[in-house]
PDB file of C-alpha atoms in Angstrom:
ATOM      1  CA  MET W 540      -5.321  -1.928 -54.549  1.00 79.00           C
ATOM      2  CA  PRO W 541      -5.862  -3.790 -51.342  1.00 88.00           C
ATOM      3  CA  LEU W 542      -2.783  -5.560 -50.209  1.00 94.00           C
ATOM      4  CA  LYS W 543      -3.091  -9.195 -49.141  1.00 96.00           C
ATOM      5  CA  PHE W 544      -1.293 -10.646 -45.972  1.00 98.00           C
ATOM      6  CA  TYR W 545      -1.318 -13.546 -43.331  1.00 98.00           C
ATOM      7  CA  ILE W 546      -0.364 -14.047 -40.070  1.00 98.00           C
ATOM      8  CA  VAL W 547       1.488 -16.833 -38.816  1.00 98.00           C
ATOM      9  CA  ASP W 548       3.381 -18.697 -36.084  1.00 98.00           C
ATOM     10  CA  VAL W 549       6.391 -20.485 -36.951  1.00 97.00           C
ATOM     11  CA  PHE W 550       8.311 -23.135 -34.659  1.00 97.00           C
ATOM     12  CA  ALA W 551       4.794 -23.078 -32.446  1.00 96.00           C
ATOM     13  CA  GLU W 552       2.810 -26.299 -31.093  1.00 93.00           C
ATOM     14  CA  LYS W 553      -0.259 -23.687 -30.561  1.00 94.00           C
ATOM     15  CA  LYS W 554      -1.543 -20.416 -31.400  1.00 95.00           C
ATOM     16  CA  TYR W 555       0.245 -17.470 -29.796  1.00 96.00           C
ATOM     17  CA  ALA W 556       3.585 -18.981 -29.557  1.00 96.00           C
ATOM     18  CA  GLY W 557       7.262 -19.507 -31.487  1.00 96.00           C
ATOM     19  CA  ASN W 558       7.878 -16.574 -33.931  1.00 95.00           C
ATOM     20  CA  GLN W 559       5.317 -14.319 -35.564  1.00 96.00           C
ATOM     21  CA  LEU W 560       5.343 -13.980 -39.193  1.00 97.00           C
ATOM     22  CA  ALA W 561       3.764 -11.707 -41.503  1.00 98.00           C
ATOM     23  CA  VAL W 562       3.640 -13.008 -45.736  1.00 98.00           C
ATOM     24  CA  PHE W 563       2.060 -10.970 -48.243  1.00 98.00           C
ATOM     25  CA  THR W 564       1.146 -12.694 -51.176  1.00 96.00           C
ATOM     26  CA  GLU W 565       0.943 -10.235 -54.224  1.00 89.00           C
ATOM     27  CA  ALA W 566       3.837  -7.922 -53.623  1.00 95.00           C
ATOM     28  CA  ALA W 567       5.389  -7.613 -56.977  1.00 94.00           C
ATOM     29  CA  ALA W 568       4.173  -4.084 -57.731  1.00 94.00           C
ATOM     30  CA  LEU W 569       5.926  -2.530 -53.991  1.00 96.00           C
ATOM     31  CA  SER W 570       9.668  -1.171 -54.562  1.00 97.00           C
ATOM     32  CA  THR W 571      11.792  -2.363 -51.827  1.00 97.00           C
ATOM     33  CA  GLU W 572      11.432   0.797 -49.841  1.00 97.00           C
ATOM     34  CA  GLU W 573       7.450   0.220 -49.351  1.00 97.00           C
ATOM     35  CA  MET W 574       8.516  -3.402 -48.888  1.00 97.00           C
ATOM     36  CA  GLN W 575      11.283  -2.107 -45.555  1.00 97.00           C
ATOM     37  CA  GLN W 576       8.042   0.269 -44.752  1.00 97.00           C
ATOM     38  CA  ILE W 577       5.779  -2.155 -44.317  1.00 97.00           C
ATOM     39  CA  ALA W 578       7.991  -4.205 -42.325  1.00 96.00           C
ATOM     40  CA  LYS W 579       8.690  -1.787 -39.738  1.00 95.00           C
ATOM     41  CA  GLU W 580       4.902  -1.260 -39.822  1.00 96.00           C
ATOM     42  CA  MET W 581       4.230  -5.023 -38.814  1.00 95.00           C
ATOM     43  CA  ASN W 582       7.299  -4.722 -36.007  1.00 92.00           C
ATOM     44  CA  TYR W 583       7.548  -8.335 -35.901  1.00 92.00           C
ATOM     45  CA  SER W 584      11.340  -9.817 -36.186  1.00 88.00           C
ATOM     46  CA  GLU W 585      11.132 -10.343 -40.066  1.00 93.00           C
ATOM     47  CA  THR W 586       7.804  -9.715 -42.794  1.00 97.00           C
ATOM     48  CA  THR W 587       8.050 -11.869 -46.295  1.00 98.00           C
ATOM     49  CA  PHE W 588       6.915 -10.744 -49.600  1.00 98.00           C
ATOM     50  CA  ILE W 589       6.058 -13.273 -52.277  1.00 98.00           C
ATOM     51  CA  LEU W 590       6.635 -11.452 -55.747  1.00 96.00           C
ATOM     52  CA  SER W 591       4.992 -14.149 -58.205  1.00 90.00           C
ATOM     53  CA  SER W 592       2.717 -16.702 -57.458  1.00 92.00           C
ATOM     54  CA  GLN W 593       4.473 -18.158 -60.815  1.00 93.00           C
ATOM     55  CA  GLU W 594       7.545 -20.053 -60.046  1.00 94.00           C
ATOM     56  CA  ARG W 595      10.863 -18.754 -62.032  1.00 94.00           C
ATOM     57  CA  ASP W 596      13.768 -21.809 -62.173  1.00 95.00           C
ATOM     58  CA  GLY W 597      11.400 -23.760 -59.787  1.00 95.00           C
ATOM     59  CA  GLY W 598      11.482 -21.952 -57.316  1.00 97.00           C
ATOM     60  CA  TYR W 599       9.025 -18.817 -55.738  1.00 97.00           C
ATOM     61  CA  ASP W 600      10.771 -15.572 -55.271  1.00 97.00           C
ATOM     62  CA  VAL W 601      10.568 -14.256 -51.987  1.00 98.00           C
ATOM     63  CA  ARG W 602      12.155 -11.336 -49.991  1.00 98.00           C
ATOM     64  CA  ILE W 603      12.644 -10.812 -46.229  1.00 97.00           C
ATOM     65  CA  PHE W 604      12.742  -7.873 -44.224  1.00 95.00           C
ATOM     66  CA  THR W 605      13.702  -7.192 -40.664  1.00 90.00           C
ATOM     67  CA  PRO W 606      11.829  -3.883 -39.557  1.00 89.00           C
ATOM     68  CA  ALA W 607      15.286  -2.375 -40.301  1.00 87.00           C
ATOM     69  CA  LYS W 608      16.987  -4.113 -42.835  1.00 90.00           C
ATOM     70  CA  GLU W 609      16.348  -6.763 -45.821  1.00 94.00           C
ATOM     71  CA  LEU W 610      17.903  -9.978 -44.973  1.00 91.00           C
ATOM     72  CA  PRO W 611      19.513 -12.688 -47.439  1.00 91.00           C
ATOM     73  CA  PHE W 612      18.286 -15.488 -45.671  1.00 89.00           C
ATOM     74  CA  ALA W 613      16.264 -16.072 -42.075  1.00 87.00           C
ATOM     75  CA  GLY W 614      14.488 -19.858 -40.994  1.00 89.00           C
ATOM     76  CA  HIS W 615      11.126 -19.096 -39.526  1.00 93.00           C
ATOM     77  CA  PRO W 616      10.248 -16.603 -42.261  1.00 95.00           C
ATOM     78  CA  THR W 617      11.313 -19.778 -44.834  1.00 95.00           C
ATOM     79  CA  LEU W 618       8.944 -22.021 -43.203  1.00 96.00           C
ATOM     80  CA  GLY W 619       6.217 -19.593 -42.988  1.00 97.00           C
ATOM     81  CA  THR W 620       6.396 -18.469 -46.243  1.00 98.00           C
ATOM     82  CA  ALA W 621       6.143 -21.760 -47.574  1.00 98.00           C
ATOM     83  CA  PHE W 622       3.254 -22.355 -45.524  1.00 98.00           C
ATOM     84  CA  ILE W 623       1.473 -19.655 -46.888  1.00 98.00           C
ATOM     85  CA  LEU W 624       2.585 -20.813 -50.638  1.00 98.00           C
ATOM     86  CA  GLN W 625       1.217 -24.119 -50.185  1.00 97.00           C
ATOM     87  CA  HIS W 626      -2.062 -22.967 -48.204  1.00 96.00           C
ATOM     88  CA  ALA W 627      -2.832 -19.737 -50.345  1.00 96.00           C
ATOM     89  CA  ILE W 628      -1.405 -20.335 -53.732  1.00 96.00           C
ATOM     90  CA  ILE W 629      -0.538 -23.593 -54.376  1.00 96.00           C
ATOM     91  CA  GLN W 630      -4.035 -25.162 -52.778  1.00 93.00           C
ATOM     92  CA  GLN W 631      -2.903 -28.646 -52.491  1.00 93.00           C
ATOM     93  CA  PRO W 632      -0.386 -31.207 -50.837  1.00 94.00           C
ATOM     94  CA  VAL W 633       2.842 -30.927 -52.633  1.00 96.00           C
ATOM     95  CA  GLU W 634       5.823 -32.369 -51.198  1.00 96.00           C
ATOM     96  CA  THR W 635       8.560 -29.549 -52.106  1.00 97.00           C
ATOM     97  CA  ILE W 636       8.550 -26.081 -51.613  1.00 97.00           C
ATOM     98  CA  VAL W 637      11.778 -24.165 -52.911  1.00 97.00           C
ATOM     99  CA  LEU W 638      12.059 -20.458 -52.112  1.00 97.00           C
ATOM    100  CA  ASN W 639      14.451 -18.174 -54.496  1.00 97.00           C
ATOM    101  CA  LEU W 640      15.962 -15.900 -51.947  1.00 95.00           C
ATOM    102  CA  LYS W 641      18.924 -13.242 -51.834  1.00 93.00           C
ATOM    103  CA  VAL W 642      21.450 -16.493 -50.624  1.00 89.00           C
ATOM    104  CA  GLY W 643      19.581 -18.725 -53.062  1.00 92.00           C
ATOM    105  CA  GLN W 644      17.431 -21.505 -53.643  1.00 94.00           C
ATOM    106  CA  ILE W 645      16.391 -23.078 -50.135  1.00 93.00           C
ATOM    107  CA  PRO W 646      13.901 -26.217 -50.736  1.00 94.00           C
ATOM    108  CA  VAL W 647      11.254 -27.247 -48.141  1.00 97.00           C
ATOM    109  CA  ALA W 648       9.870 -30.480 -47.407  1.00 97.00           C
ATOM    110  CA  ILE W 649       6.571 -30.476 -46.358  1.00 97.00           C
ATOM    111  CA  THR W 650       4.683 -33.694 -44.232  1.00 96.00           C
ATOM    112  CA  TYR W 651       0.745 -33.875 -43.869  1.00 95.00           C
ATOM    113  CA  ARG W 652      -1.873 -34.922 -41.447  1.00 91.00           C
ATOM    114  CA  ASP W 653      -4.962 -35.228 -42.748  1.00 87.00           C
ATOM    115  CA  ARG W 654      -4.079 -32.901 -45.832  1.00 84.00           C
ATOM    116  CA  ARG W 655      -2.520 -30.171 -43.686  1.00 88.00           C
ATOM    117  CA  PRO W 656       0.604 -29.475 -43.351  1.00 92.00           C
ATOM    118  CA  ASP W 657       2.305 -30.877 -40.694  1.00 93.00           C
ATOM    119  CA  ILE W 658       5.862 -30.370 -40.066  1.00 96.00           C
ATOM    120  CA  LEU W 659       7.776 -28.233 -42.908  1.00 97.00           C
ATOM    121  CA  THR W 660      12.104 -28.683 -42.827  1.00 97.00           C
ATOM    122  CA  MET W 661      14.531 -26.447 -44.949  1.00 94.00           C
ATOM    123  CA  LYS W 662      18.000 -27.927 -45.829  1.00 92.00           C
ATOM    124  CA  GLN W 663      20.249 -24.598 -45.221  1.00 91.00           C
ATOM    125  CA  ARG W 664      23.537 -24.174 -46.545  1.00 92.00           C
ATOM    126  CA  PRO W 665      26.423 -25.637 -45.243  1.00 94.00           C
ATOM    127  CA  PRO W 666      27.410 -23.892 -42.455  1.00 96.00           C
ATOM    128  CA  ILE W 667      30.763 -21.502 -42.506  1.00 96.00           C
ATOM    129  CA  PHE W 668      32.712 -21.485 -39.760  1.00 97.00           C
ATOM    130  CA  GLY W 669      34.400 -18.016 -38.705  1.00 97.00           C
ATOM    131  CA  ASP W 670      36.042 -16.621 -36.076  1.00 97.00           C
ATOM    132  CA  VAL W 671      36.587 -17.746 -32.194  1.00 98.00           C
ATOM    133  CA  VAL W 672      36.195 -15.309 -29.544  1.00 97.00           C
ATOM    134  CA  THR W 673      37.274 -15.381 -26.112  1.00 98.00           C
ATOM    135  CA  ALA W 674      34.972 -16.377 -23.069  1.00 98.00           C
ATOM    136  CA  ALA W 675      36.547 -13.224 -21.499  1.00 98.00           C
ATOM    137  CA  THR W 676      35.450 -11.157 -24.428  1.00 97.00           C
ATOM    138  CA  ILE W 677      31.979 -12.257 -24.525  1.00 98.00           C
ATOM    139  CA  ALA W 678      30.873 -13.033 -20.928  1.00 98.00           C
ATOM    140  CA  PRO W 679      30.446  -9.232 -19.974  1.00 98.00           C
ATOM    141  CA  VAL W 680      28.420  -8.733 -22.995  1.00 98.00           C
ATOM    142  CA  LEU W 681      25.770 -11.257 -21.693  1.00 98.00           C
ATOM    143  CA  ASN W 682      26.323  -9.992 -18.035  1.00 98.00           C
ATOM    144  CA  LEU W 683      27.683 -13.672 -17.385  1.00 98.00           C
ATOM    145  CA  ASP W 684      30.639 -14.465 -15.403  1.00 98.00           C
ATOM    146  CA  ILE W 685      33.924 -16.252 -17.525  1.00 98.00           C
ATOM    147  CA  ALA W 686      32.808 -19.548 -15.072  1.00 98.00           C
ATOM    148  CA  ASP W 687      29.519 -19.608 -16.761  1.00 98.00           C
ATOM    149  CA  ILE W 688      30.913 -20.256 -20.013  1.00 98.00           C
ATOM    150  CA  ASP W 689      31.492 -24.236 -21.298  1.00 98.00           C
ATOM    151  CA  SER W 690      35.454 -23.818 -21.984  1.00 97.00           C
ATOM    152  CA  ARG W 691      34.949 -27.419 -23.819  1.00 97.00           C
ATOM    153  CA  PHE W 692      33.646 -25.472 -27.001  1.00 98.00           C
ATOM    154  CA  PRO W 693      34.692 -22.552 -28.872  1.00 98.00           C
ATOM    155  CA  ILE W 694      32.469 -19.050 -29.145  1.00 98.00           C
ATOM    156  CA  GLN W 695      32.962 -19.554 -32.270  1.00 98.00           C
ATOM    157  CA  GLU W 696      31.205 -17.463 -36.245  1.00 98.00           C
ATOM    158  CA  VAL W 697      28.935 -19.745 -37.777  1.00 98.00           C
ATOM    159  CA  SER W 698      27.017 -18.671 -41.008  1.00 97.00           C
ATOM    160  CA  THR W 699      24.218 -21.080 -43.230  1.00 93.00           C
ATOM    161  CA  GLY W 700      23.608 -17.419 -45.390  1.00 89.00           C
ATOM    162  CA  VAL W 701      23.616 -15.433 -42.142  1.00 90.00           C
ATOM    163  CA  PRO W 702      26.536 -15.542 -39.560  1.00 96.00           C
ATOM    164  CA  PHE W 703      25.975 -16.170 -35.828  1.00 97.00           C
ATOM    165  CA  LEU W 704      28.287 -15.979 -32.909  1.00 98.00           C
ATOM    166  CA  ILE W 705      27.766 -19.211 -31.090  1.00 98.00           C
ATOM    167  CA  VAL W 706      27.828 -19.306 -27.593  1.00 98.00           C
ATOM    168  CA  PRO W 707      28.118 -22.094 -25.387  1.00 98.00           C
ATOM    169  CA  LEU W 708      26.706 -22.213 -21.600  1.00 98.00           C
ATOM    170  CA  LYS W 709      26.773 -24.547 -19.067  1.00 98.00           C
ATOM    171  CA  THR W 710      23.240 -24.267 -17.219  1.00 98.00           C
ATOM    172  CA  LEU W 711      19.860 -23.101 -17.944  1.00 98.00           C
ATOM    173  CA  ALA W 712      20.037 -21.020 -15.116  1.00 98.00           C
ATOM    174  CA  THR W 713      23.142 -18.854 -16.454  1.00 98.00           C
ATOM    175  CA  LEU W 714      20.747 -18.884 -19.779  1.00 98.00           C
ATOM    176  CA  LYS W 715      17.582 -17.263 -17.837  1.00 98.00           C
ATOM    177  CA  ARG W 716      19.984 -14.536 -16.458  1.00 97.00           C
ATOM    178  CA  ILE W 717      21.353 -13.003 -19.035  1.00 98.00           C
ATOM    179  CA  LYS W 718      21.229  -9.315 -19.779  1.00 97.00           C
ATOM    180  CA  VAL W 719      22.825  -7.810 -22.926  1.00 98.00           C
ATOM    181  CA  ASN W 720      24.875  -5.094 -23.000  1.00 98.00           C
ATOM    182  CA  VAL W 721      24.323  -3.548 -26.129  1.00 97.00           C
ATOM    183  CA  ASP W 722      27.133  -0.681 -26.181  1.00 97.00           C
ATOM    184  CA  ARG W 723      29.791  -3.728 -25.267  1.00 97.00           C
ATOM    185  CA  LEU W 724      28.211  -6.102 -27.985  1.00 97.00           C
ATOM    186  CA  ALA W 725      28.849  -3.197 -30.723  1.00 97.00           C
ATOM    187  CA  GLU W 726      32.149  -3.041 -29.496  1.00 97.00           C
ATOM    188  CA  VAL W 727      32.932  -6.935 -29.599  1.00 96.00           C
ATOM    189  CA  VAL W 728      30.701  -7.618 -33.062  1.00 96.00           C
ATOM    190  CA  GLU W 729      32.625  -4.527 -34.846  1.00 95.00           C
ATOM    191  CA  SER W 730      35.352  -6.455 -36.229  1.00 93.00           C
ATOM    192  CA  LEU W 731      33.462  -9.798 -36.753  1.00 96.00           C
ATOM    193  CA  GLN W 732      30.673 -10.910 -39.507  1.00 96.00           C
ATOM    194  CA  ALA W 733      28.286 -11.592 -36.809  1.00 97.00           C
ATOM    195  CA  LYS W 734      26.215  -8.942 -35.182  1.00 95.00           C
ATOM    196  CA  GLU W 735      23.811 -11.877 -33.985  1.00 96.00           C
ATOM    197  CA  VAL W 736      23.810 -13.802 -30.657  1.00 98.00           C
ATOM    198  CA  PHE W 737      23.038 -17.493 -30.016  1.00 98.00           C
ATOM    199  CA  VAL W 738      23.659 -18.819 -26.944  1.00 98.00           C
ATOM    200  CA  PHE W 739      22.591 -22.364 -25.206  1.00 98.00           C
ATOM    201  CA  CYS W 740      22.983 -25.076 -23.026  1.00 98.00           C
ATOM    202  CA  PRO W 741      22.575 -28.552 -22.418  1.00 98.00           C
ATOM    203  CA  GLU W 742      19.342 -28.009 -19.782  1.00 98.00           C
ATOM    204  CA  THR W 743      15.766 -27.686 -20.529  1.00 98.00           C
ATOM    205  CA  ARG W 744      12.334 -27.105 -18.916  1.00 97.00           C
ATOM    206  CA  ASN W 745      10.407 -29.789 -20.948  1.00 96.00           C
ATOM    207  CA  PRO W 746      12.737 -33.600 -20.583  1.00 96.00           C
ATOM    208  CA  ALA W 747      11.590 -34.271 -23.847  1.00 97.00           C
ATOM    209  CA  ASN W 748      14.108 -31.272 -25.325  1.00 98.00           C
ATOM    210  CA  HIS W 749      17.776 -31.541 -25.384  1.00 98.00           C
ATOM    211  CA  PHE W 750      18.786 -28.078 -25.808  1.00 98.00           C
ATOM    212  CA  SER W 751      17.621 -24.666 -24.817  1.00 98.00           C
ATOM    213  CA  ALA W 752      18.797 -21.549 -26.266  1.00 98.00           C
ATOM    214  CA  ARG W 753      18.274 -17.536 -26.575  1.00 98.00           C
ATOM    215  CA  MET W 754      19.223 -15.287 -29.663  1.00 98.00           C
ATOM    216  CA  PHE W 755      20.056 -11.835 -29.564  1.00 97.00           C
ATOM    217  CA  ALA W 756      20.129  -8.903 -32.225  1.00 93.00           C
ATOM    218  CA  PRO W 757      19.684  -5.646 -30.679  1.00 93.00           C
ATOM    219  CA  LEU W 758      21.873  -3.889 -33.166  1.00 90.00           C
ATOM    220  CA  LEU W 759      19.738  -5.079 -35.915  1.00 83.00           C
ATOM    221  CA  GLY W 760      16.482  -4.023 -33.860  1.00 80.00           C
ATOM    222  CA  ILE W 761      15.434  -7.336 -32.614  1.00 86.00           C
ATOM    223  CA  ALA W 762      15.776  -7.045 -28.833  1.00 92.00           C
ATOM    224  CA  GLU W 763      15.403 -10.696 -28.447  1.00 95.00           C
ATOM    225  CA  ASP W 764      14.049 -13.537 -31.536  1.00 93.00           C
ATOM    226  CA  PRO W 765      11.643 -16.433 -30.111  1.00 95.00           C
ATOM    227  CA  ALA W 766      12.864 -18.715 -32.399  1.00 95.00           C
ATOM    228  CA  THR W 767      15.689 -18.459 -34.853  1.00 94.00           C
ATOM    229  CA  GLY W 768      15.718 -21.178 -37.775  1.00 93.00           C
ATOM    230  CA  SER W 769      18.662 -19.547 -39.336  1.00 92.00           C
ATOM    231  CA  ALA W 770      20.579 -19.525 -35.959  1.00 96.00           C
ATOM    232  CA  ASN W 771      19.658 -22.986 -35.145  1.00 97.00           C
ATOM    233  CA  GLY W 772      20.421 -24.119 -38.135  1.00 96.00           C
ATOM    234  CA  CYS W 773      24.011 -22.874 -37.724  1.00 97.00           C
ATOM    235  CA  PHE W 774      23.772 -24.511 -33.979  1.00 98.00           C
ATOM    236  CA  ALA W 775      22.773 -27.714 -35.737  1.00 98.00           C
ATOM    237  CA  GLY W 776      26.343 -27.210 -37.645  1.00 97.00           C
ATOM    238  CA  TYR W 777      28.238 -26.441 -34.862  1.00 98.00           C
ATOM    239  CA  LEU W 778      27.030 -29.468 -33.014  1.00 98.00           C
ATOM    240  CA  ALA W 779      28.655 -31.467 -36.146  1.00 97.00           C
ATOM    241  CA  GLN W 780      31.418 -29.919 -36.386  1.00 96.00           C
ATOM    242  CA  HIS W 781      32.795 -29.713 -32.852  1.00 97.00           C
ATOM    243  CA  ASN W 782      31.247 -33.529 -32.084  1.00 96.00           C
ATOM    244  CA  TYR W 783      29.390 -32.081 -28.915  1.00 97.00           C
ATOM    245  CA  LEU W 784      27.203 -34.959 -28.957  1.00 97.00           C
ATOM    246  CA  GLU W 785      29.754 -37.474 -29.799  1.00 95.00           C
ATOM    247  CA  SER W 786      28.181 -38.443 -32.555  1.00 89.00           C
ATOM    248  CA  ALA W 787      28.225 -38.866 -36.636  1.00 80.00           C
ATOM    249  CA  LEU W 788      24.809 -37.617 -36.280  1.00 93.00           C
ATOM    250  CA  VAL W 789      22.779 -34.428 -34.796  1.00 97.00           C
ATOM    251  CA  ASP W 790      18.880 -35.053 -34.095  1.00 98.00           C
ATOM    252  CA  VAL W 791      17.718 -32.402 -31.775  1.00 98.00           C
ATOM    253  CA  ARG W 792      14.666 -30.697 -30.501  1.00 98.00           C
ATOM    254  CA  VAL W 793      15.744 -27.132 -28.983  1.00 98.00           C
ATOM    255  CA  GLU W 794      13.239 -25.165 -26.999  1.00 98.00           C
ATOM    256  CA  GLN W 795      13.367 -20.988 -27.478  1.00 98.00           C
ATOM    257  CA  GLY W 796      11.350 -18.030 -26.466  1.00 97.00           C
ATOM    258  CA  TYR W 797      10.538 -19.101 -22.838  1.00 97.00           C
ATOM    259  CA  GLU W 798      12.173 -15.767 -21.553  1.00 96.00           C
ATOM    260  CA  ILE W 799       9.855 -13.774 -23.632  1.00 96.00           C
ATOM    261  CA  GLY W 800       6.617 -15.495 -23.218  1.00 96.00           C
ATOM    262  CA  ARG W 801       6.854 -17.149 -27.129  1.00 96.00           C
ATOM    263  CA  PRO W 802       7.277 -21.083 -25.796  1.00 96.00           C
ATOM    264  CA  SER W 803       8.793 -22.572 -29.637  1.00 97.00           C
ATOM    265  CA  LEU W 804      10.318 -26.184 -30.627  1.00 98.00           C
ATOM    266  CA  LEU W 805      12.229 -26.587 -33.257  1.00 98.00           C
ATOM    267  CA  LEU W 806      14.107 -29.446 -35.044  1.00 98.00           C
ATOM    268  CA  LEU W 807      17.094 -30.206 -35.830  1.00 98.00           C
ATOM    269  CA  LYS W 808      18.968 -32.184 -38.265  1.00 97.00           C
ATOM    270  CA  ALA W 809      22.925 -32.351 -38.976  1.00 98.00           C
ATOM    271  CA  GLN W 810      25.433 -35.020 -40.497  1.00 96.00           C
ATOM    272  CA  LYS W 811      28.777 -34.634 -41.210  1.00 93.00           C
ATOM    273  CA  GLN W 812      30.651 -36.506 -44.503  1.00 89.00           C
ATOM    274  CA  ALA W 813      34.253 -35.486 -44.750  1.00 85.00           C
ATOM    275  CA  ASP W 814      34.481 -31.739 -44.982  1.00 86.00           C
ATOM    276  CA  ILE W 815      30.850 -31.186 -45.697  1.00 92.00           C
ATOM    277  CA  ILE W 816      27.858 -30.773 -43.137  1.00 96.00           C
ATOM    278  CA  GLU W 817      24.390 -30.956 -44.372  1.00 96.00           C
ATOM    279  CA  VAL W 818      21.893 -29.215 -41.777  1.00 96.00           C
ATOM    280  CA  SER W 819      18.230 -29.237 -41.472  1.00 96.00           C
ATOM    281  CA  VAL W 820      15.690 -27.152 -39.354  1.00 97.00           C
ATOM    282  CA  GLY W 821      12.085 -27.900 -39.117  1.00 97.00           C
ATOM    283  CA  GLY W 822       9.032 -27.073 -37.124  1.00 97.00           C
ATOM    284  CA  ASN W 823       4.658 -26.879 -37.121  1.00 97.00           C
ATOM    285  CA  VAL W 824       3.551 -23.712 -38.630  1.00 97.00           C
ATOM    286  CA  ILE W 825       0.298 -22.059 -37.320  1.00 97.00           C
ATOM    287  CA  LEU W 826      -2.207 -19.371 -39.238  1.00 97.00           C
ATOM    288  CA  VAL W 827      -3.275 -16.851 -37.014  1.00 97.00           C
ATOM    289  CA  ALA W 828      -4.988 -14.327 -38.872  1.00 97.00           C
ATOM    290  CA  GLN W 829      -5.572 -12.742 -42.752  1.00 97.00           C
ATOM    291  CA  GLY W 830      -5.950  -9.132 -44.019  1.00 96.00           C
ATOM    292  CA  GLU W 831      -5.677  -6.678 -46.333  1.00 95.00           C
ATOM    293  CA  PHE W 832      -3.614  -3.290 -46.115  1.00 93.00           C
ATOM    294  CA  VAL W 833      -5.681  -0.840 -47.806  1.00 88.00           C
TER     295      VAL W 833
END
């Protein structure tokens, strides 16, 4: 039978920006191998599969695949899939949609404008902070100088479900000129949980934003990602943990994807209370296309 799918742009302020996502809505009959083949055929950074149009334990079962492997969690697929669940399956305004992912249940809150979804926001799991890497180790991976890295803050693994190595830079000019040395990256991350690198700086193209960012995952088949919700959730936790903003509250706008022609905007919030950090990531989702696999 034909397999229905939708294409959306996530964290986009207009069509053909943000991060592309394919969502398959009637995927229960597909095997893991078939899902992986379809994700490779779509060749987006992620493709998701909704296993049932009925809730189970208060949420909808969803699986997420890159062209190379299945993921327990990813940010823009979570928001994009929630959008399609509301648009194509629920078909009426609801305040929250819960996705049952490999990492656990992830709630997505939805605000509306003219009865259409406006901002979707996911609450991520509390961040876990891992190993710290030296500037001398990471600089050659990015083809940067040690002086380009902001030594006031650590280069550290952070995970809210998927681990990323967070790298603080000083300037936008530095962020723009990064060229990843994949062989050196493979050597550095061999002993780490994180295989993906998220870099940021406090300079932006748009003065309404607070940070610029890039995310590289060539070892997972993604040379560079235009908008990474999971990494930005880790980043929000990082900002709170290390008091980057000299405030207990994080409420910032992050631009990503400009270097690869997919401008994106992510809305981050975090708050640290005692030893627990609450993290949420939001943005817009725009429907681009729908069709069928035959």
